[in-house]
mmCIF file of C-alpha atoms and ligand atoms in Angstrom:
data_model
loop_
_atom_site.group_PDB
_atom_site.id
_atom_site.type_symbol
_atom_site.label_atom_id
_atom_site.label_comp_id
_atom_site.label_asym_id
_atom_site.label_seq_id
_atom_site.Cartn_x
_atom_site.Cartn_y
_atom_site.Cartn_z
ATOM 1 C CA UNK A 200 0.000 0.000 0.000
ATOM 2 C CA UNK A 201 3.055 2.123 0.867
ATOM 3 C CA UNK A 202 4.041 1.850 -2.763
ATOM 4 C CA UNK A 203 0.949 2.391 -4.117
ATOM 5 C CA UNK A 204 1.027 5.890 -2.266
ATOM 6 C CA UNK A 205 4.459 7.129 -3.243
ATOM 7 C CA UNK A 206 3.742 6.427 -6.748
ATOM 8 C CA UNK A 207 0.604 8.550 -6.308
ATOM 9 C CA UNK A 208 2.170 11.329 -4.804
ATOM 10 C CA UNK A 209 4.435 11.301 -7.911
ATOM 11 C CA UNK A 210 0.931 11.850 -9.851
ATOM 12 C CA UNK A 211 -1.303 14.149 -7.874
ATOM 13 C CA UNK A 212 -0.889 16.566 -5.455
ATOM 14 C CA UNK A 213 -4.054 16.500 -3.255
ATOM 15 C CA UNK A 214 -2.850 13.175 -2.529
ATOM 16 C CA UNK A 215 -0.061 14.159 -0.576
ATOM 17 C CA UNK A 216 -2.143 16.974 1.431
ATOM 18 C CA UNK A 217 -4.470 13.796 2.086
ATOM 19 C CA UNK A 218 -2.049 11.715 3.403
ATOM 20 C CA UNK A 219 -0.119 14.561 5.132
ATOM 21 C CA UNK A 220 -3.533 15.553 7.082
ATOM 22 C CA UNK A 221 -4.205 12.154 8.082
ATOM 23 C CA UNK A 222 -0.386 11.437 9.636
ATOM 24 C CA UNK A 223 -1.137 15.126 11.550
ATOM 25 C CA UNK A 224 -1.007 15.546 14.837
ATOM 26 C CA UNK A 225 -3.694 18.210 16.116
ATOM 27 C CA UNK A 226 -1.893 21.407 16.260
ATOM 28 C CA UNK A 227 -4.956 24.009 15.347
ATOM 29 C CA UNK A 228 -5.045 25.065 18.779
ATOM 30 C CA UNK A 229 -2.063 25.253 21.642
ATOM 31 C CA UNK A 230 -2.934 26.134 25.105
ATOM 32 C CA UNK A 231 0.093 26.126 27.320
ATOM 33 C CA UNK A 232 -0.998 25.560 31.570
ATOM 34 C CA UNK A 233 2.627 25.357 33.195
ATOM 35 C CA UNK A 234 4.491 21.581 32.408
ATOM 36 C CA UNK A 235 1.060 20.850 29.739
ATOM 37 C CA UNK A 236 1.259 22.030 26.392
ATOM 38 C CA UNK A 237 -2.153 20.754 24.879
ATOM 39 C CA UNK A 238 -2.189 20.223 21.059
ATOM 40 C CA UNK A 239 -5.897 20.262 19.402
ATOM 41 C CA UNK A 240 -7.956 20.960 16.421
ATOM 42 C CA UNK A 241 -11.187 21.989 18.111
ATOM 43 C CA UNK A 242 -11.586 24.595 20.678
ATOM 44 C CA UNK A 243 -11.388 23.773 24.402
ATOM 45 C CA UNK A 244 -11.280 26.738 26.893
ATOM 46 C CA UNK A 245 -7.837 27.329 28.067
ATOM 47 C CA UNK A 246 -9.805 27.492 31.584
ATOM 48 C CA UNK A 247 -12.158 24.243 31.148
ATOM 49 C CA UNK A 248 -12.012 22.199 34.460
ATOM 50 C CA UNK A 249 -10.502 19.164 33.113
ATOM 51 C CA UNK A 250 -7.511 21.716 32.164
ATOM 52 C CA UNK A 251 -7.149 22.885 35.663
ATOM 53 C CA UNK A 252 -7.490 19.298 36.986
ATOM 54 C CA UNK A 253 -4.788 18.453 35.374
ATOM 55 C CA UNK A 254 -2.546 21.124 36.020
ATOM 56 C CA UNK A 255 -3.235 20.755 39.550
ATOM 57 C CA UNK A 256 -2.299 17.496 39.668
ATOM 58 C CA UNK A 257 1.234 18.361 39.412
ATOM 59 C CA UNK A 258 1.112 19.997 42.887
ATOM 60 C CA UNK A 259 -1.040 16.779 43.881
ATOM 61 C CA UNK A 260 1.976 14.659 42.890
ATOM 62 C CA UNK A 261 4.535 17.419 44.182
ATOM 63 C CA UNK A 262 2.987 17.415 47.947
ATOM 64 C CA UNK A 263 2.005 14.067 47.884
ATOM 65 C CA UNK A 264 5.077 12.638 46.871
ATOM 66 C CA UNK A 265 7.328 15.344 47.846
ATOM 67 C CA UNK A 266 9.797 15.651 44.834
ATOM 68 C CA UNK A 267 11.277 18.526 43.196
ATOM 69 C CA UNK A 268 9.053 18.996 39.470
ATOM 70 C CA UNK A 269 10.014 19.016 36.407
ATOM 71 C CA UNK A 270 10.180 22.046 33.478
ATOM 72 C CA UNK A 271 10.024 19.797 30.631
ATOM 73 C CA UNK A 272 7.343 20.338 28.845
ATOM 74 C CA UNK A 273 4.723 17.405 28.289
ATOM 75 C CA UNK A 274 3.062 17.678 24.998
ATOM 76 C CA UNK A 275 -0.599 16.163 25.384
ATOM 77 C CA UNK A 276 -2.048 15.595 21.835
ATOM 78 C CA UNK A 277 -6.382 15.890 21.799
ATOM 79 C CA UNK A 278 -7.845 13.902 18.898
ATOM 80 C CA UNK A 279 -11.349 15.375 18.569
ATOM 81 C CA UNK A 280 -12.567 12.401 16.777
ATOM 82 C CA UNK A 281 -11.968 8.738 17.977
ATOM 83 C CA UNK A 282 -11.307 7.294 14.378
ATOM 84 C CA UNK A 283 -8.998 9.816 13.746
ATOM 85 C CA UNK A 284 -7.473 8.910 16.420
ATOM 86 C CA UNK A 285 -7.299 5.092 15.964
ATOM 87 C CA UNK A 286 -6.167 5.622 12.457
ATOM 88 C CA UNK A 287 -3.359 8.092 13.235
ATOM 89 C CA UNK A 288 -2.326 5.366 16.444
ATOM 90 C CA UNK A 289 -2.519 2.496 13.315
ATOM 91 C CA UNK A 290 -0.189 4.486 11.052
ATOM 92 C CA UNK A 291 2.222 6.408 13.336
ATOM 93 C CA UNK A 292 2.736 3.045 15.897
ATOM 94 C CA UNK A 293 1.363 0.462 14.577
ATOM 95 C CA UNK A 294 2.322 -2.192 16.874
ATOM 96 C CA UNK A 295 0.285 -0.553 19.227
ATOM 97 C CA UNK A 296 -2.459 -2.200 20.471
ATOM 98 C CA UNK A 297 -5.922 -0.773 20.556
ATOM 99 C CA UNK A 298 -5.859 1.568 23.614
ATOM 100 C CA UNK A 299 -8.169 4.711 23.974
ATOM 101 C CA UNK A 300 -4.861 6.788 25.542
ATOM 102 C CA UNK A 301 -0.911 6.316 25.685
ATOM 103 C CA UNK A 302 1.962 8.349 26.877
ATOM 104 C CA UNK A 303 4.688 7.674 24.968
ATOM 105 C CA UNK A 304 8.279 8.621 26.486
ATOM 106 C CA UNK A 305 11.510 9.425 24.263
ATOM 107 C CA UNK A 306 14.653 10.695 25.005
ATOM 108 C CA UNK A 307 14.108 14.153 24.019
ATOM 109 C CA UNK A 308 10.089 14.173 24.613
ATOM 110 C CA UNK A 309 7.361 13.148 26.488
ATOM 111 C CA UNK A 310 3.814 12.437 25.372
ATOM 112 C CA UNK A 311 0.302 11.876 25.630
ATOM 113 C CA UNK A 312 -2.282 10.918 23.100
ATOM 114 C CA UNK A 313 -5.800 10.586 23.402
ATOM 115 C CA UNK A 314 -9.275 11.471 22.486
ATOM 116 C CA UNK A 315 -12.248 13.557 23.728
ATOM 117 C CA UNK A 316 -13.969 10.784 24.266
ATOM 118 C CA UNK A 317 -16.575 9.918 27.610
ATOM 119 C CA UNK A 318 -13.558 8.211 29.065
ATOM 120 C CA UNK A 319 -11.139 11.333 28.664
ATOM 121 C CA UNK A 320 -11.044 12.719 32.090
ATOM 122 C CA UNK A 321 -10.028 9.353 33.633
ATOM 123 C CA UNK A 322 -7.644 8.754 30.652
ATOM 124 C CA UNK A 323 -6.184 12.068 30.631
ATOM 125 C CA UNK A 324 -5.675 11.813 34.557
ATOM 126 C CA UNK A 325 -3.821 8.772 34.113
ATOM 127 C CA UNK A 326 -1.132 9.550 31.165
ATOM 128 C CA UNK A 327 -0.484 12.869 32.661
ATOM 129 C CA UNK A 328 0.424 11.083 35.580
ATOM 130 C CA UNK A 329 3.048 8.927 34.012
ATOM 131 C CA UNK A 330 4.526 11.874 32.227
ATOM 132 C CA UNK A 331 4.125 14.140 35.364
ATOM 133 C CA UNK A 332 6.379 11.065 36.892
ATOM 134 C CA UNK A 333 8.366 10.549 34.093
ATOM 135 C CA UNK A 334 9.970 13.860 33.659
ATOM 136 C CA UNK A 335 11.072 13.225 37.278
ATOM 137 C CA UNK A 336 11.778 9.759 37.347
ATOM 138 C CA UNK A 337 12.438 7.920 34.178
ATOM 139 C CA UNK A 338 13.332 4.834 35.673
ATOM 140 C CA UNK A 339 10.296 4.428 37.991
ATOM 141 C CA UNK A 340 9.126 0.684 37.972
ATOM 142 C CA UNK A 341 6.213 -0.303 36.431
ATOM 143 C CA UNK A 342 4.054 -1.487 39.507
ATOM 144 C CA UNK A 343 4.646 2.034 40.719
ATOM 145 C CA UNK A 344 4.129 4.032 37.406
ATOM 146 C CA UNK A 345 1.156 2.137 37.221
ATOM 147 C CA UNK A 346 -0.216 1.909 40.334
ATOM 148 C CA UNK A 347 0.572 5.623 41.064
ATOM 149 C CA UNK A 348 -1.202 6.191 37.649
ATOM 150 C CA UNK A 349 -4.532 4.559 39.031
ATOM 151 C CA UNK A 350 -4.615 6.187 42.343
ATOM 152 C CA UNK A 351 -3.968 9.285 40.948
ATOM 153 C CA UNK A 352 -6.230 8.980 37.747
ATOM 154 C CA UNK A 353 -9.813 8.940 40.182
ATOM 155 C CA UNK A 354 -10.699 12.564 40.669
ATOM 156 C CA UNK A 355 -9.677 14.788 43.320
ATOM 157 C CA UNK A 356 -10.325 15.031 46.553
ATOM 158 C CA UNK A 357 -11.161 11.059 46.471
ATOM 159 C CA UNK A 358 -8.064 10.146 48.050
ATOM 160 C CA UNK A 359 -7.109 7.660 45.174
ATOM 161 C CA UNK A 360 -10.488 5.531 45.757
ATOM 162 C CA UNK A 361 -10.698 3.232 42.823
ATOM 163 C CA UNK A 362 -13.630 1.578 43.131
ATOM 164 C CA UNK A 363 -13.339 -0.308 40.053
ATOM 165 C CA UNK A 364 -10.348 -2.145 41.590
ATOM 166 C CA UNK A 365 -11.979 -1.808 44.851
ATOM 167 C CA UNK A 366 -14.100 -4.379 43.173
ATOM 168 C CA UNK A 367 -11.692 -6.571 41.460
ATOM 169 C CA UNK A 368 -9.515 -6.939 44.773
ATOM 170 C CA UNK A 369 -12.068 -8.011 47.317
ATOM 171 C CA UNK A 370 -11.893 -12.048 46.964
ATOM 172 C CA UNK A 371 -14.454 -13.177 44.359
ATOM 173 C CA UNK A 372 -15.566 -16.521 45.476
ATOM 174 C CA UNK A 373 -16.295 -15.363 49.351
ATOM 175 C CA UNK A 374 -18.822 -13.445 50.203
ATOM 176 C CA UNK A 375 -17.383 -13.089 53.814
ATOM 177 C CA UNK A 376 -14.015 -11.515 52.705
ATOM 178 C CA UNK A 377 -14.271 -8.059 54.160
ATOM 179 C CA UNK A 378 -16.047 -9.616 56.960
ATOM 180 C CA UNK A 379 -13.759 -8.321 59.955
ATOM 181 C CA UNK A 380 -15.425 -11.667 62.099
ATOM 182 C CA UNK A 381 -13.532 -14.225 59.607
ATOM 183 C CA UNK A 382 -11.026 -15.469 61.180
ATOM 184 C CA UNK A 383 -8.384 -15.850 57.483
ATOM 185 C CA UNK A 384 -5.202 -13.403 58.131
ATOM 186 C CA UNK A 385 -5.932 -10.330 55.969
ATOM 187 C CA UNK A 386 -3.740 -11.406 53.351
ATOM 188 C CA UNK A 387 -6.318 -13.914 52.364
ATOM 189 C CA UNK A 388 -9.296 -12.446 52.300
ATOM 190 C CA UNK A 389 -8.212 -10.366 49.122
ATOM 191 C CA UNK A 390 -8.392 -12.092 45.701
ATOM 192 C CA UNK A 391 -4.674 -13.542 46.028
ATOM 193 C CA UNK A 392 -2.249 -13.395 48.174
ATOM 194 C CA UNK A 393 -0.657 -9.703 47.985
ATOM 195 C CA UNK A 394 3.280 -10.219 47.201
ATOM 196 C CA UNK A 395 4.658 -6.713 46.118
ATOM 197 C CA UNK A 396 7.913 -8.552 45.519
ATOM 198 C CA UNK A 397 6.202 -10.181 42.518
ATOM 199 C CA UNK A 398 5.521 -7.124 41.243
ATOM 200 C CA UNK A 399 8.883 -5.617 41.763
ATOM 201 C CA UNK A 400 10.240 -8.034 39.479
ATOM 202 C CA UNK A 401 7.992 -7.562 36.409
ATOM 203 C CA UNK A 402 9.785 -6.769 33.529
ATOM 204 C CA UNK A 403 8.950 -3.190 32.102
ATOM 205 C CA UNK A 404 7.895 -4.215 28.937
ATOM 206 C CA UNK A 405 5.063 -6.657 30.221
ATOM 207 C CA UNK A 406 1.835 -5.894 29.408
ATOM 208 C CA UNK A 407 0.013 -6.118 32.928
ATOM 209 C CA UNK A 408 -3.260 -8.478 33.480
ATOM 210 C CA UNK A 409 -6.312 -6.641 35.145
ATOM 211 C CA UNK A 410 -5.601 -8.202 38.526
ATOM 212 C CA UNK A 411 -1.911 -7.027 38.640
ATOM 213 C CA UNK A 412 -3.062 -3.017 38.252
ATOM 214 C CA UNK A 413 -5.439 -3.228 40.957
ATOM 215 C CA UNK A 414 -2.729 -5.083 43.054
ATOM 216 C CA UNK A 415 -0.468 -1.546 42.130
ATOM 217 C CA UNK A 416 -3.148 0.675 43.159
ATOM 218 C CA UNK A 417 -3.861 -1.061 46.442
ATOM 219 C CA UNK A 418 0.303 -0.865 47.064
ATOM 220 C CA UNK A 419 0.134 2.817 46.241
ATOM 221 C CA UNK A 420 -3.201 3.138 48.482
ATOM 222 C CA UNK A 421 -1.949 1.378 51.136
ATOM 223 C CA UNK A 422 1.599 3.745 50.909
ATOM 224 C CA UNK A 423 -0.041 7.260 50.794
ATOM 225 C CA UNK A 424 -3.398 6.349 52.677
ATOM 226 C CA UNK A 425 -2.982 4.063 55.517
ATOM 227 C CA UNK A 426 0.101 5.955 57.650
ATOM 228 C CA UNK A 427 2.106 9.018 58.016
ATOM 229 C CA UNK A 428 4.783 6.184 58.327
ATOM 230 C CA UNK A 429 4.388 4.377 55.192
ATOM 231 C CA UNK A 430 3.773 7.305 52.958
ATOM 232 C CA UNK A 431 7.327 8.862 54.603
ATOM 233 C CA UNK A 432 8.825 5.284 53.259
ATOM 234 C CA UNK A 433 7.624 5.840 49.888
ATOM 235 C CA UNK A 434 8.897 9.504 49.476
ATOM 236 C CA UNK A 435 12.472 8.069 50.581
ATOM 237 C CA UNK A 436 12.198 5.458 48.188
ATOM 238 C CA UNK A 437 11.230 7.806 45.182
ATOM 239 C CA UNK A 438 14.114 10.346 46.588
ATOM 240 C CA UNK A 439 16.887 7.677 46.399
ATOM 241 C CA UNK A 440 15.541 6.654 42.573
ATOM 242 C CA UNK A 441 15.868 10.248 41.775
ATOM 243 C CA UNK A 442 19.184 10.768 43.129
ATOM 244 C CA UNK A 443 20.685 7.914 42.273
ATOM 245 C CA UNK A 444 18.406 6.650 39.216
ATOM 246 C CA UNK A 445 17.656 2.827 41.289
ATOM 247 C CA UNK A 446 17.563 1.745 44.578
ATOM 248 C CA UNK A 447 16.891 -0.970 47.317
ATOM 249 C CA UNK A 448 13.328 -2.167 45.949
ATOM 250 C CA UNK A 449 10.641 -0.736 48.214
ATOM 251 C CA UNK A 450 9.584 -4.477 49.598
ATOM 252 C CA UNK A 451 12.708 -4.692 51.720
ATOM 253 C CA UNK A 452 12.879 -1.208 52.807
ATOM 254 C CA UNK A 453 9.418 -1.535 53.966
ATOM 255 C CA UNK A 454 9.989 -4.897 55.368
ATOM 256 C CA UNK A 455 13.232 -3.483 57.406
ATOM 257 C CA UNK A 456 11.952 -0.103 58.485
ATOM 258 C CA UNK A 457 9.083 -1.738 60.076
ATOM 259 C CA UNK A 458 10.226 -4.762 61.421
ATOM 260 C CA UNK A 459 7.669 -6.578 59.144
ATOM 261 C CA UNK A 460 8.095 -10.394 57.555
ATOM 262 C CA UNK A 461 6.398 -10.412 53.806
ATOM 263 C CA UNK A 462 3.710 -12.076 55.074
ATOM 264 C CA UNK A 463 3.044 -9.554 57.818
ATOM 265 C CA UNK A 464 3.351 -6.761 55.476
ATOM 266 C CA UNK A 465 1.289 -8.379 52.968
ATOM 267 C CA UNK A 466 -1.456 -8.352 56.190
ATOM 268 C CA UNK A 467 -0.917 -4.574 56.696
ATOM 269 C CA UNK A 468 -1.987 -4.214 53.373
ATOM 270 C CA UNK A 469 -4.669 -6.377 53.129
ATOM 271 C CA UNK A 470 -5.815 -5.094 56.816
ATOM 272 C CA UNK A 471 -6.171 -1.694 54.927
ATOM 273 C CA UNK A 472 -7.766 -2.383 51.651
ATOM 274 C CA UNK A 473 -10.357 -4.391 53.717
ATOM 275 C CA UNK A 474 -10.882 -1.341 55.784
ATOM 276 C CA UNK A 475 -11.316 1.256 52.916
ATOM 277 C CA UNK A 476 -13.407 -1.361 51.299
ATOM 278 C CA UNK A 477 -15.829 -1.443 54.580
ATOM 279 C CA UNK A 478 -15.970 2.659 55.150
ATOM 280 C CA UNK A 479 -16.378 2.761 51.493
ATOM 281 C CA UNK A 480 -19.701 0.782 51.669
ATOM 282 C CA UNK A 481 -18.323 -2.674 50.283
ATOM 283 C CA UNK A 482 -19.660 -5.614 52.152
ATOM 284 C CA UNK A 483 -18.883 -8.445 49.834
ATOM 285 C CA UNK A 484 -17.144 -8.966 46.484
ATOM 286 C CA UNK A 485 -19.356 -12.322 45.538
ATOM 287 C CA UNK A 486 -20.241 -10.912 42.305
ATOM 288 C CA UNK A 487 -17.000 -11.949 40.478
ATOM 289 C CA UNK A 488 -14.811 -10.035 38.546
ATOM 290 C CA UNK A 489 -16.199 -6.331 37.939
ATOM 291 C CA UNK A 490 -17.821 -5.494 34.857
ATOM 292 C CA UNK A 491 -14.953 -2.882 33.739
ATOM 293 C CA UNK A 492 -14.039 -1.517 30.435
ATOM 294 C CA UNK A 493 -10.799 -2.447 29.326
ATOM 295 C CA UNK A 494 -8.267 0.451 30.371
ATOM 296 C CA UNK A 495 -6.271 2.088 27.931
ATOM 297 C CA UNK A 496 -3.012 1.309 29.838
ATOM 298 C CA UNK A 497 0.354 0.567 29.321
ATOM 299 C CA UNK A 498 0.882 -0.789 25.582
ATOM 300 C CA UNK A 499 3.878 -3.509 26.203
ATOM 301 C CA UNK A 500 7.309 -1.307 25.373
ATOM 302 C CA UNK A 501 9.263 0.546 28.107
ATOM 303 C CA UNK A 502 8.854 3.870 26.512
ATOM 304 C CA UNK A 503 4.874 3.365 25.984
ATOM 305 C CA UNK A 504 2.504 3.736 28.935
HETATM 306 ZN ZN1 ZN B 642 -0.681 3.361 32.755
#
């Protein structure tokens, strides 16, 4: 087809305009809102709420996570119309799968693509959040890109509630699981056993299964939301990656710092998710897996979240 198209662009003119506009990027519009510099073809107010969501959520990450931010800019790309979108996603990355968002990180730039679609405020939330981290800390892990990504990708002033994995964590074939009565250590009353040491060793370039995202988000939930303690433990961690680009992986820190086994801190987490999931109004989780939409996530190369 590629041929075919070069030897028509030898012929005709308006072919090449054709082809050029459909390889485009939106550029009609630029609004700049600090790190964001949003790219699109149909007007959005430069003050529109989602806008100044997501600017905020720079300072979100700043305080929360308490690391110097970035200058680099983060180029967010607005497709107004999803076909466009998917065909520009076919043509310019075509071994991408079929995601409604990406962020897409290169040396020089980082990226996000997506589409102003019903889904766009959670979407947007989420790859801003990766590049937000990124320009910080390229060589964040993946369990903690993503689950940071998922926590932070609920609106705000939710506390990183995300019900949907709320759901999918709560153990699907007992209806007793957040039962505080049962007598099961907290680690098993959750879907599987929690083992953040499992997730530490994913490789970056694995595309993760459902399960394994909400497993992030309730590492990341339990970290910022359960202790003054814990959350300190995660800022050190993120401060040594900074400084010195790795560091010891947060399991053992965690593990050492409180005087914790893996099975005890697997508990502490478990102890916590069961007790958002009761104050959120969860009783059970005997329905099964949650009806959820596929996420546009991560899309299975290091540079492509
Ligand atoms: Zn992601």
């Amino acid at each position: 087809m590629l041929t075919c198209l070069a030897l028509l662009l030898l012929n005709a003119g308006c072919v090449r305009t054709l082809v050029n506009r459909r390889l485009d990027r939106p550029d009609r519009y630029t609004i700049v809102r600090d790190q964001l510099v949003i790219h699109c073809d149909f007007e959005v107010p430069a003050r529109h709420r989602l806008l100044d969501e997501l600017t905020a959520r720079r300072e979100d990450l700043r305080r929360e996570l308490a690391y110097a931010s970035s200058e680099e800019p983060i180029h967010v790309y607005l497709f107004e119309d999803a076909n466009r979108f998917k065909e520009f996603v076919r043509e310019e990355h075509p071994g991408f799968p079929n995601r409604r968002a990406f962020f897409v990180e290169s040396d020089t730039r980082l990226e996000v693509y997506a589409h102003w679609g019903g889904y766009v405020g959670e979407d947007l939330r989420h790859e801003v959040t990766h590049a937000y981290l990124h320009s910080v800390l390229p060589d964040i892990p993946l369990w903690l890109d993503e689950g940071l990504a998922e926590y932070f990708e609920v609106p705000r002033g939710r506390h990183g509630l995300n019900r949907d994995h709320l759901v999918r964590i709560l153990a699907r074939d007992d209806a007793t699981a957040a039962d505080s009565s049962s007598a099961r250590p907290p680690r098993e009353r959750l879907y599987r056993l929690p083992n953040l040491a499992r997730l530490e060793s994913l490789d970056s370039e694995q595309v993760l299964p459902q399960d394994d995202y909400a497993e992030c988000w309730a590492w990341v939930h339990f970290l910022l939301e359960s202790s003054t303690e814990t959350k300190t433990l995660l800022r050190e961690y993120l401060y040594r990656l900074h400084v010195d680009g790795s560091t010891v992986p947060l399991s053992s820190r965690m593990a050492w710092r409180l005087g914790l086994t893996a099975d005890q801190l697997a508990d502490r987490m478990a102890e916590h998710i069961l007790e958002t999931a009761r104050s959120a109004g969860f009783t059970d989780s005997a329905g099964g897996a949650p009806a959820r939409e596929e996420r546009p996530d991560t899309l299975g190369s290091s540079d492509v979240q």
